[in-house]
Amino acid sequence: MKRKNIWSTEDDIQLTEIVLRHLKNRSTQLKAFEEAAEILGRTKAACGFRWNSSLRTQHADTLLKLIGDTKGRRRTKPVAAGLHCDTNIEGDNKPLTKIFTYIKELEQTIANQQKEIEQLRNQVKHDGDRYIASEDLQTLMKIITHARRNGYLNQAN
């Protein structure tokens, strides 16, 4: 297959139509790239790269509508995954900022829980020592009671 470097507007339109048709008909992008490769005289990889690097973001709204139409009817990964990263770049609505913030919150929660676990371990150790002492005291009390019953100890009255 002869190498083609430049994508024409017509090539982009054909690739877009093929991919969108496949997605609308619940087919996969890979099958769309295979068909486009045959029609456009390019490789599947070239078609996939062109779609993912240039055309996909241009058709984000259409892709989101297609995903919304098929949501719940079949098990798929979102076709437009990653589109939201560049579509809204104002204020706190940046998804990556939200993700990093969420990760930091999770890390803080983990650190707090680790501290709590350490405190509980120390408490269990302390309570365990107290429990052992309590067991020893109970054993001693049994020995004393037994000794009194057998007359080894004088009971003070």
mmCIF file of C-alpha atoms in Angstrom:
data_model
loop_
_atom_site.group_PDB
_atom_site.id
_atom_site.type_symbol
_atom_site.label_atom_id
_atom_site.label_comp_id
_atom_site.label_asym_id
_atom_site.label_seq_id
_atom_site.Cartn_x
_atom_site.Cartn_y
_atom_site.Cartn_z
ATOM 1 C CA MET A 1 0.000 0.000 0.000
ATOM 2 C CA LYS A 2 1.418 3.373 -1.022
ATOM 3 C CA ARG A 3 2.057 5.773 1.847
ATOM 4 C CA LYS A 4 -0.192 8.825 1.927
ATOM 5 C CA ASN A 5 0.800 11.619 4.256
ATOM 6 C CA ILE A 6 -1.769 14.343 3.792
ATOM 7 C CA TRP A 7 -5.406 13.866 4.692
ATOM 8 C CA SER A 8 -7.763 15.774 2.428
ATOM 9 C CA THR A 9 -11.049 17.244 3.585
ATOM 10 C CA GLU A 10 -12.830 14.578 1.541
ATOM 11 C CA ASP A 11 -10.832 11.830 3.280
ATOM 12 C CA ASP A 12 -11.766 13.283 6.666
ATOM 13 C CA ILE A 13 -15.437 13.464 5.697
ATOM 14 C CA GLN A 14 -15.469 9.868 4.447
ATOM 15 C CA LEU A 15 -13.674 8.601 7.544
ATOM 16 C CA THR A 16 -16.069 10.499 9.799
ATOM 17 C CA GLU A 17 -19.145 9.202 7.967
ATOM 18 C CA ILE A 18 -17.893 5.614 8.129
ATOM 19 C CA VAL A 19 -17.034 5.759 11.837
ATOM 20 C CA LEU A 20 -20.293 7.454 12.801
ATOM 21 C CA ARG A 21 -22.319 4.999 10.733
ATOM 22 C CA HIS A 22 -20.612 2.049 12.407
ATOM 23 C CA LEU A 23 -21.166 3.493 15.862
ATOM 24 C CA LYS A 24 -24.796 4.301 15.085
ATOM 25 C CA ASN A 25 -25.312 0.702 13.958
ATOM 26 C CA ARG A 26 -23.689 -0.565 17.181
ATOM 27 C CA SER A 27 -20.548 -1.705 15.424
ATOM 28 C CA THR A 28 -17.011 -0.975 16.623
ATOM 29 C CA GLN A 29 -14.529 1.682 15.684
ATOM 30 C CA LEU A 30 -12.076 -1.036 14.652
ATOM 31 C CA LYS A 31 -14.500 -2.345 12.054
ATOM 32 C CA ALA A 32 -15.034 1.207 10.865
ATOM 33 C CA PHE A 33 -11.272 1.703 10.520
ATOM 34 C CA GLU A 34 -11.033 -1.527 8.515
ATOM 35 C CA GLU A 35 -13.725 -0.347 6.085
ATOM 36 C CA ALA A 36 -12.236 3.139 5.858
ATOM 37 C CA ALA A 37 -8.784 1.692 5.183
ATOM 38 C CA GLU A 38 -10.089 -0.203 2.166
ATOM 39 C CA ILE A 39 -12.022 2.760 0.781
ATOM 40 C CA LEU A 40 -9.353 5.393 1.420
ATOM 41 C CA GLY A 41 -6.357 3.243 0.518
ATOM 42 C CA ARG A 42 -4.753 3.675 3.941
ATOM 43 C CA THR A 43 -3.934 1.382 6.839
ATOM 44 C CA LYS A 44 -6.327 0.674 9.706
ATOM 45 C CA ALA A 45 -3.770 2.234 12.036
ATOM 46 C CA ALA A 46 -3.613 5.429 9.977
ATOM 47 C CA CYS A 47 -7.395 5.711 9.978
ATOM 48 C CA GLY A 48 -7.552 5.076 13.706
ATOM 49 C CA PHE A 49 -4.835 7.607 14.417
ATOM 50 C CA ARG A 50 -6.489 10.267 12.269
ATOM 51 C CA TRP A 51 -9.843 9.675 13.948
ATOM 52 C CA ASN A 52 -8.490 9.726 17.487
ATOM 53 C CA SER A 53 -6.021 12.581 17.033
ATOM 54 C CA SER A 54 -8.077 15.010 14.936
ATOM 55 C CA LEU A 55 -11.628 14.122 14.013
ATOM 56 C CA ARG A 56 -13.012 12.644 17.217
ATOM 57 C CA THR A 57 -12.918 15.910 19.176
ATOM 58 C CA GLN A 58 -14.556 17.752 16.273
ATOM 59 C CA HIS A 59 -17.553 15.411 16.507
ATOM 60 C CA ALA A 60 -17.810 15.196 20.287
ATOM 61 C CA ASP A 61 -21.452 16.260 20.424
ATOM 62 C CA THR A 62 -22.513 13.667 17.862
ATOM 63 C CA LEU A 63 -20.554 10.957 19.673
ATOM 64 C CA LEU A 64 -22.110 11.864 22.999
ATOM 65 C CA LYS A 65 -25.570 11.653 21.440
ATOM 66 C CA LEU A 66 -24.750 8.231 20.001
ATOM 67 C CA ILE A 67 -23.490 7.061 23.361
ATOM 68 C CA GLY A 68 -26.591 8.438 25.062
ATOM 69 C CA ASP A 69 -28.798 6.618 22.557
ATOM 70 C CA THR A 70 -27.114 3.269 23.194
ATOM 71 C CA LYS A 71 -26.533 3.660 26.936
ATOM 72 C CA GLY A 72 -27.943 0.735 28.847
ATOM 73 C CA ARG A 73 -28.782 -1.301 25.743
ATOM 74 C CA ARG A 74 -25.384 -2.908 25.357
ATOM 75 C CA ARG A 75 -22.227 -3.277 27.336
ATOM 76 C CA THR A 76 -19.642 -0.876 25.927
ATOM 77 C CA LYS A 77 -16.933 1.466 26.977
ATOM 78 C CA PRO A 78 -17.802 5.057 26.091
ATOM 79 C CA VAL A 79 -16.679 5.746 22.558
ATOM 80 C CA ALA A 80 -15.967 9.355 23.385
ATOM 81 C CA ALA A 81 -13.834 8.648 26.444
ATOM 82 C CA GLY A 82 -11.494 11.528 27.080
ATOM 83 C CA LEU A 83 -13.489 14.089 25.130
ATOM 84 C CA HIS A 84 -14.433 16.051 28.202
ATOM 85 C CA CYS A 85 -10.837 16.914 29.028
ATOM 86 C CA ASP A 86 -10.559 19.623 26.390
ATOM 87 C CA THR A 87 -14.148 20.731 25.999
ATOM 88 C CA ASN A 88 -14.541 22.839 29.135
ATOM 89 C CA ILE A 89 -11.485 24.706 30.353
ATOM 90 C CA GLU A 90 -12.998 27.295 32.666
ATOM 91 C CA GLY A 91 -12.940 27.386 36.464
ATOM 92 C CA ASP A 92 -13.377 24.309 38.626
ATOM 93 C CA ASN A 93 -15.116 22.351 35.884
ATOM 94 C CA LYS A 94 -11.882 20.856 34.600
ATOM 95 C CA PRO A 95 -12.241 17.106 34.974
ATOM 96 C CA LEU A 96 -8.527 16.574 35.538
ATOM 97 C CA THR A 97 -8.549 19.149 38.328
ATOM 98 C CA LYS A 98 -11.486 17.334 39.897
ATOM 99 C CA ILE A 99 -9.701 14.009 39.577
ATOM 100 C CA PHE A 100 -6.517 15.331 41.200
ATOM 101 C CA THR A 101 -8.531 16.947 43.969
ATOM 102 C CA TYR A 102 -10.383 13.691 44.558
ATOM 103 C CA ILE A 103 -7.096 11.758 44.659
ATOM 104 C CA LYS A 104 -5.681 14.182 47.241
ATOM 105 C CA GLU A 105 -8.830 13.791 49.340
ATOM 106 C CA LEU A 106 -8.508 10.007 49.134
ATOM 107 C CA GLU A 107 -4.847 10.185 50.158
ATOM 108 C CA GLN A 108 -5.794 12.343 53.149
ATOM 109 C CA THR A 109 -8.558 9.914 54.093
ATOM 110 C CA ILE A 110 -6.112 7.018 53.876
ATOM 111 C CA ALA A 111 -3.591 8.860 56.067
ATOM 112 C CA ASN A 112 -6.294 9.591 58.658
ATOM 113 C CA GLN A 113 -7.442 5.971 58.645
ATOM 114 C CA GLN A 114 -3.874 4.743 59.055
ATOM 115 C CA LYS A 115 -3.507 6.984 62.130
ATOM 116 C CA GLU A 116 -6.780 5.638 63.502
ATOM 117 C CA ILE A 117 -5.637 2.053 62.885
ATOM 118 C CA GLU A 118 -2.411 2.727 64.784
ATOM 119 C CA GLN A 119 -4.366 4.234 67.687
ATOM 120 C CA LEU A 120 -6.661 1.198 67.754
ATOM 121 C CA ARG A 121 -3.663 -1.150 67.716
ATOM 122 C CA ASN A 122 -2.167 0.672 70.700
ATOM 123 C CA GLN A 123 -5.510 0.540 72.502
ATOM 124 C CA VAL A 124 -5.861 -3.188 71.815
ATOM 125 C CA LYS A 125 -2.335 -3.779 73.134
ATOM 126 C CA HIS A 126 -3.097 -1.783 76.280
ATOM 127 C CA ASP A 127 -6.472 -3.483 76.738
ATOM 128 C CA GLY A 128 -4.826 -6.837 76.074
ATOM 129 C CA ASP A 129 -2.334 -6.212 78.864
ATOM 130 C CA ARG A 130 -5.234 -5.257 81.127
ATOM 131 C CA TYR A 131 -7.100 -8.422 80.096
ATOM 132 C CA ILE A 132 -4.078 -10.602 80.885
ATOM 133 C CA ALA A 133 -3.784 -8.911 84.296
ATOM 134 C CA SER A 134 -7.492 -9.522 84.827
ATOM 135 C CA GLU A 135 -7.055 -13.220 83.974
ATOM 136 C CA ASP A 136 -4.146 -13.469 86.420
ATOM 137 C CA LEU A 137 -6.259 -11.806 89.121
ATOM 138 C CA GLN A 138 -9.107 -14.246 88.496
ATOM 139 C CA THR A 139 -6.709 -17.193 88.727
ATOM 140 C CA LEU A 140 -5.317 -15.833 92.011
ATOM 141 C CA MET A 141 -8.849 -15.383 93.371
ATOM 142 C CA LYS A 142 -9.653 -19.022 92.487
ATOM 143 C CA ILE A 143 -6.523 -20.193 94.300
ATOM 144 C CA ILE A 144 -7.410 -18.136 97.395
ATOM 145 C CA THR A 145 -11.004 -19.371 97.357
ATOM 146 C CA HIS A 146 -9.807 -22.957 97.032
ATOM 147 C CA ALA A 147 -7.325 -22.481 99.877
ATOM 148 C CA ARG A 148 -10.048 -21.040 102.141
ATOM 149 C CA ARG A 149 -12.383 -23.935 101.408
ATOM 150 C CA ASN A 150 -9.703 -26.415 102.285
ATOM 151 C CA GLY A 151 -8.842 -24.559 105.495
ATOM 152 C CA TYR A 152 -5.409 -23.420 104.476
ATOM 153 C CA LEU A 153 -6.282 -19.805 105.159
ATOM 154 C CA ASN A 154 -7.900 -18.437 108.310
ATOM 155 C CA GLN A 155 -10.917 -16.426 107.505
ATOM 156 C CA ALA A 156 -10.992 -13.185 109.414
ATOM 157 C CA ASN A 157 -14.354 -12.563 111.076
#
